[in-house]
mmCIF file of C-alpha atoms in Angstrom:
data_model
loop_
_atom_site.group_PDB
_atom_site.id
_atom_site.type_symbol
_atom_site.label_atom_id
_atom_site.label_comp_id
_atom_site.label_asym_id
_atom_site.label_seq_id
_atom_site.Cartn_x
_atom_site.Cartn_y
_atom_site.Cartn_z
ATOM 1 C CA MET W 1 97.844 79.459 65.674
ATOM 2 C CA THR W 2 95.379 79.320 68.457
ATOM 3 C CA LEU W 3 95.638 82.024 71.069
ATOM 4 C CA GLU W 4 96.576 80.197 74.365
ATOM 5 C CA LYS W 5 94.782 81.528 77.507
ATOM 6 C CA LEU W 6 96.159 81.794 81.015
ATOM 7 C CA THR W 7 94.687 78.826 82.951
ATOM 8 C CA ILE W 8 94.419 78.150 86.641
ATOM 9 C CA GLU W 9 94.352 74.457 87.565
ATOM 10 C CA TYR W 10 93.376 73.756 91.184
ATOM 11 C CA GLU W 11 92.934 70.820 93.551
ATOM 12 C CA GLN W 12 89.369 69.600 93.734
ATOM 13 C CA GLY W 13 88.071 66.823 95.968
ATOM 14 C CA THR W 14 91.498 65.244 96.533
ATOM 15 C CA LYS W 15 94.689 66.691 97.848
ATOM 16 C CA GLY W 16 97.313 66.765 95.143
ATOM 17 C CA VAL W 17 94.784 66.154 92.223
ATOM 18 C CA TYR W 18 94.328 69.190 90.017
ATOM 19 C CA SER W 19 91.096 68.233 88.342
ATOM 20 C CA GLY W 20 89.445 71.744 88.663
ATOM 21 C CA SER W 21 90.302 74.395 86.007
ATOM 22 C CA THR W 22 89.420 77.897 85.039
ATOM 23 C CA ARG W 23 90.537 80.024 82.177
ATOM 24 C CA ALA W 24 91.027 83.784 81.918
ATOM 25 C CA LEU W 25 88.612 85.611 79.550
ATOM 26 C CA PHE W 26 91.478 87.956 78.527
ATOM 27 C CA ASN W 27 95.264 87.178 78.970
ATOM 28 C CA PRO W 28 96.970 89.581 81.505
ATOM 29 C CA SER W 29 99.277 92.233 80.111
ATOM 30 C CA GLU W 30 101.880 91.538 82.817
ATOM 31 C CA LEU W 31 102.848 89.144 85.595
ATOM 32 C CA ALA W 32 104.501 90.482 88.760
ATOM 33 C CA PHE W 33 106.897 88.093 90.648
ATOM 34 C CA SER W 34 108.427 88.940 93.993
ATOM 35 C CA ARG W 35 110.441 87.437 96.713
ATOM 36 C CA ARG W 36 111.528 88.999 99.901
ATOM 37 C CA LEU W 37 114.662 88.146 101.720
ATOM 38 C CA ASP W 38 114.835 88.896 105.462
ATOM 39 C CA TRP W 39 118.092 90.428 106.926
ATOM 40 C CA SER W 40 118.630 91.504 110.437
ATOM 41 C CA PRO W 41 121.208 93.991 111.795
ATOM 42 C CA LYS W 42 124.038 92.531 113.795
ATOM 43 C CA LYS W 43 124.762 93.712 117.212
ATOM 44 C CA THR W 44 128.474 93.566 116.660
ATOM 45 C CA VAL W 45 130.633 93.778 113.593
ATOM 46 C CA THR W 46 133.933 91.987 113.412
ATOM 47 C CA VAL W 47 136.750 91.722 110.935
ATOM 48 C CA LYS W 48 135.364 88.389 109.724
ATOM 49 C CA THR W 49 131.964 89.612 109.495
ATOM 50 C CA PRO W 50 132.292 93.312 108.290
ATOM 51 C CA VAL W 51 128.789 93.640 107.015
ATOM 52 C CA GLY W 52 126.385 94.678 109.738
ATOM 53 C CA VAL W 53 123.486 92.496 108.757
ATOM 54 C CA SER W 54 122.913 88.692 109.006
ATOM 55 C CA PHE W 55 120.652 86.558 106.727
ATOM 56 C CA ASP W 56 117.531 85.177 108.596
ATOM 57 C CA MET W 57 115.426 83.187 106.104
ATOM 58 C CA ARG W 58 114.510 82.842 102.567
ATOM 59 C CA ASN W 59 110.752 83.714 102.227
ATOM 60 C CA LEU W 60 108.474 82.219 99.647
ATOM 61 C CA ALA W 61 107.819 83.879 96.215
ATOM 62 C CA THR W 62 104.582 85.759 95.326
ATOM 63 C CA LEU W 63 102.850 86.168 91.992
ATOM 64 C CA THR W 64 100.426 88.825 91.507
ATOM 65 C CA VAL W 65 98.221 88.883 88.334
ATOM 66 C CA ALA W 66 95.576 91.431 87.306
ATOM 67 C CA LEU W 67 92.645 89.919 85.429
ATOM 68 C CA PHE W 68 90.135 91.691 83.065
ATOM 69 C CA LEU W 69 86.616 90.316 82.789
ATOM 70 C CA ASP W 70 84.160 91.606 80.280
ATOM 71 C CA THR W 71 80.767 90.205 79.289
ATOM 72 C CA TYR W 72 79.161 93.320 77.822
ATOM 73 C CA GLU W 73 79.073 91.749 74.286
ATOM 74 C CA GLY W 74 77.974 88.289 75.730
ATOM 75 C CA ALA W 75 79.457 85.212 77.424
ATOM 76 C CA PRO W 76 82.623 84.320 75.503
ATOM 77 C CA THR W 77 82.880 81.059 73.846
ATOM 78 C CA GLY W 78 85.192 78.812 76.064
ATOM 79 C CA GLY W 79 85.098 81.100 78.936
ATOM 80 C CA LEU W 80 85.665 80.040 82.464
ATOM 81 C CA LEU W 81 85.286 76.263 82.700
ATOM 82 C CA GLY W 82 82.410 74.733 84.637
ATOM 83 C CA THR W 83 80.221 77.802 84.587
ATOM 84 C CA GLY W 84 77.647 76.246 82.435
ATOM 85 C CA LEU W 85 77.442 79.526 80.378
ATOM 86 C CA LEU W 86 76.994 79.409 76.680
ATOM 87 C CA ALA W 87 78.361 81.763 74.022
ATOM 88 C CA SER W 88 75.803 84.668 73.534
ATOM 89 C CA SER W 89 75.684 87.991 71.735
ATOM 90 C CA LYS W 90 73.710 89.731 74.512
ATOM 91 C CA PRO W 91 75.222 91.219 77.636
ATOM 92 C CA THR W 92 75.424 88.943 80.684
ATOM 93 C CA SER W 93 76.466 89.166 84.208
ATOM 94 C CA VAL W 94 80.081 88.908 84.852
ATOM 95 C CA LEU W 95 79.558 87.824 88.381
ATOM 96 C CA PRO W 96 79.723 84.013 87.757
ATOM 97 C CA TYR W 97 83.214 84.545 86.211
ATOM 98 C CA VAL W 98 84.210 86.601 89.229
ATOM 99 C CA ALA W 99 82.832 83.958 91.680
ATOM 100 C CA GLN W 100 84.915 81.197 89.848
ATOM 101 C CA ILE W 101 88.094 83.082 90.703
ATOM 102 C CA GLU W 102 86.998 83.992 94.202
ATOM 103 C CA SER W 103 86.131 80.278 94.860
ATOM 104 C CA LEU W 104 89.846 79.535 94.933
ATOM 105 C CA ALA W 105 90.038 81.445 98.227
ATOM 106 C CA GLY W 106 87.291 79.089 99.823
ATOM 107 C CA ILE W 107 87.529 75.797 101.683
ATOM 108 C CA GLN W 108 87.344 72.884 99.151
ATOM 109 C CA ALA W 109 85.315 69.884 100.007
ATOM 110 C CA GLY W 110 87.624 66.825 100.484
ATOM 111 C CA ILE W 111 90.590 68.997 101.072
ATOM 112 C CA GLY W 112 89.532 71.000 104.226
ATOM 113 C CA GLN W 113 91.494 74.170 103.070
ATOM 114 C CA PRO W 114 91.722 76.478 99.967
ATOM 115 C CA PRO W 115 93.228 74.524 96.976
ATOM 116 C CA THR W 116 96.721 74.661 95.793
ATOM 117 C CA CYS W 117 96.748 76.196 92.251
ATOM 118 C CA VAL W 118 98.933 75.670 89.213
ATOM 119 C CA LEU W 119 99.029 78.667 86.716
ATOM 120 C CA ARG W 120 99.814 77.763 83.207
ATOM 121 C CA TRP W 121 100.047 79.728 79.956
ATOM 122 C CA GLY W 122 100.119 77.300 77.029
ATOM 123 C CA ALA W 123 102.912 74.812 77.712
ATOM 124 C CA GLN W 124 104.556 77.046 80.383
ATOM 125 C CA VAL W 125 103.906 76.420 84.096
ATOM 126 C CA LEU W 126 104.295 79.809 85.614
ATOM 127 C CA PHE W 127 103.694 79.296 89.217
ATOM 128 C CA ARG W 128 102.331 76.899 91.807
ATOM 129 C CA GLY W 129 100.748 78.399 94.970
ATOM 130 C CA VAL W 130 97.815 79.249 97.045
ATOM 131 C CA LEU W 131 95.696 82.290 96.616
ATOM 132 C CA THR W 132 96.245 84.731 99.488
ATOM 133 C CA LEU W 133 94.664 87.959 98.200
ATOM 134 C CA VAL W 134 91.819 88.581 95.776
ATOM 135 C CA GLU W 135 90.419 91.970 95.068
ATOM 136 C CA ARG W 136 87.597 92.750 92.554
ATOM 137 C CA LYS W 137 86.152 95.964 91.181
ATOM 138 C CA LEU W 138 83.012 96.029 89.111
ATOM 139 C CA VAL W 139 83.307 98.797 86.635
ATOM 140 C CA LEU W 140 80.541 98.720 84.047
ATOM 141 C CA PHE W 141 76.808 98.055 84.598
ATOM 142 C CA LEU W 142 73.688 97.693 82.468
ATOM 143 C CA GLU W 143 70.725 99.947 83.026
ATOM 144 C CA ASP W 144 69.213 97.327 85.453
ATOM 145 C CA GLY W 145 72.280 97.281 87.567
ATOM 146 C CA THR W 146 73.784 94.024 86.117
ATOM 147 C CA PRO W 147 77.616 94.236 86.255
ATOM 148 C CA VAL W 148 79.256 93.323 82.865
ATOM 149 C CA ARG W 149 82.832 94.279 83.358
ATOM 150 C CA ALA W 150 85.314 93.706 86.268
ATOM 151 C CA THR W 151 88.915 93.866 87.148
ATOM 152 C CA MET W 152 90.541 91.431 89.615
ATOM 153 C CA THR W 153 93.911 91.457 91.335
ATOM 154 C CA CYS W 154 95.066 88.106 92.641
ATOM 155 C CA SER W 155 98.122 87.178 94.633
ATOM 156 C CA PHE W 156 99.448 83.705 95.009
ATOM 157 C CA LEU W 157 102.028 82.618 97.522
ATOM 158 C CA GLU W 158 104.494 79.903 96.452
ATOM 159 C CA TYR W 159 103.639 76.433 97.604
ATOM 160 C CA VAL W 160 106.571 74.179 98.310
ATOM 161 C CA GLU W 161 105.686 70.439 99.082
ATOM 162 C CA ASP W 162 106.574 69.527 102.656
ATOM 163 C CA ALA W 163 108.834 72.591 102.880
ATOM 164 C CA LEU W 164 108.333 72.766 106.725
ATOM 165 C CA SER W 165 109.046 68.992 107.086
ATOM 166 C CA GLU W 166 112.231 69.294 105.146
ATOM 167 C CA ALA W 167 113.296 72.150 107.369
ATOM 168 C CA ASP W 168 112.374 69.966 110.440
ATOM 169 C CA SER W 169 109.549 72.561 111.093
ATOM 170 C CA SER W 170 112.234 74.926 112.337
ATOM 171 C CA ALA W 171 110.903 77.832 110.283
ATOM 172 C CA GLY W 172 107.460 77.546 111.980
ATOM 173 C CA THR W 173 103.920 76.671 110.932
ATOM 174 C CA GLN W 174 101.338 77.986 108.455
ATOM 175 C CA TYR W 175 98.214 79.617 109.582
ATOM 176 C CA ALA W 176 95.182 80.349 107.332
ATOM 177 C CA VAL W 177 93.630 83.592 108.554
ATOM 178 C CA GLN W 178 89.950 83.470 109.298
ATOM 179 C CA ALA W 179 87.328 86.205 109.245
ATOM 180 C CA GLY W 180 87.778 88.440 112.299
ATOM 181 C CA ASP W 181 91.379 87.556 112.882
ATOM 182 C CA SER W 182 94.013 90.238 113.584
ATOM 183 C CA LEU W 183 97.729 89.993 114.042
ATOM 184 C CA THR W 184 97.296 90.623 117.799
ATOM 185 C CA SER W 185 94.506 88.017 118.104
ATOM 186 C CA ILE W 186 96.617 85.438 116.320
ATOM 187 C CA ALA W 187 99.698 86.252 118.434
ATOM 188 C CA ALA W 188 97.672 85.878 121.608
ATOM 189 C CA ALA W 189 96.175 82.542 120.528
ATOM 190 C CA GLN W 190 99.407 81.097 119.142
ATOM 191 C CA TYR W 191 101.963 82.548 121.507
ATOM 192 C CA GLY W 192 100.075 83.540 124.531
ATOM 193 C CA ASP W 193 101.205 87.171 124.043
ATOM 194 C CA SER W 194 99.529 89.634 121.835
ATOM 195 C CA ALA W 195 102.603 91.777 121.622
ATOM 196 C CA SER W 196 104.173 89.001 119.384
ATOM 197 C CA TRP W 197 102.187 90.410 116.447
ATOM 198 C CA ARG W 198 105.441 92.210 115.432
ATOM 199 C CA LEU W 199 107.174 88.847 114.970
ATOM 200 C CA ILE W 200 104.339 87.518 112.708
ATOM 201 C CA ALA W 201 104.370 90.813 110.670
ATOM 202 C CA SER W 202 108.152 90.704 110.100
ATOM 203 C CA SER W 203 108.106 87.064 109.121
ATOM 204 C CA ASN W 204 105.383 87.742 106.546
ATOM 205 C CA GLY W 205 106.588 91.029 104.994
ATOM 206 C CA ILE W 206 103.576 92.913 106.513
ATOM 207 C CA ASP W 207 104.635 96.645 106.634
ATOM 208 C CA ASP W 208 101.216 97.942 107.691
ATOM 209 C CA PRO W 209 99.738 96.163 110.675
ATOM 210 C CA PHE W 210 96.333 97.642 110.058
ATOM 211 C CA LYS W 211 96.001 96.226 106.580
ATOM 212 C CA PRO W 212 93.250 93.568 106.195
ATOM 213 C CA ILE W 213 94.764 90.084 106.377
ATOM 214 C CA SER W 214 91.614 87.969 105.957
ATOM 215 C CA GLY W 215 92.326 85.080 103.538
ATOM 216 C CA LEU W 216 96.002 85.168 103.863
ATOM 217 C CA VAL W 217 98.217 82.068 104.817
ATOM 218 C CA LEU W 218 100.742 83.414 107.294
ATOM 219 C CA LEU W 219 103.952 81.835 108.507
ATOM 220 C CA LEU W 220 104.063 81.586 112.249
ATOM 221 C CA PRO W 221 107.702 81.485 113.284
ATOM 222 C CA LYS W 222 108.922 79.139 115.785
ATOM 223 C CA ILE W 223 109.990 80.890 119.093
ATOM 224 C CA ALA W 224 112.895 79.086 120.772
#
């Protein structure tokens, strides 16, 4: 039986058309799914509502996957699609493979935003979402400094088609964080009040306001 590899299909050129594809060099050992539910303390507790919290909203799910990339023994046959690299028995740079993954966080021509991705493993569709966090570590180098091994941590935020339209946009709007943005600058630009950063942080499950947010897609809640 052929070993199936984790594959990431992504929009390329046209919104909703998943013509791009990249395949993991090595399958991950685990997939971490999470979903946070927001509850708020109630100011009053009655007999009918004895629990002192109320449900605010259902946040989108997140998938985090750790990828291992190793080209010390050469470029693997059938590695990342579209790189143009051939199988080889000699060590080769791992950077083109890293760049293929990182490109999913960049603006795609014809779409105007980072692409929506579909993660598949064989016949199983694991997740559909947008890449909101990508971290890489280069951990092995040749004598000339060429990196040949890397680990990457990628987090994807669940994408629901027309989710805001179906909710009559009552939840808010989405905002793709740009380089140099901060929670306070976004709050000032969107709400005219930098102090509203706390509302953005709470709606997106951000516990540390100083954590880098570049590349994230944030929900900007609607203020009545």
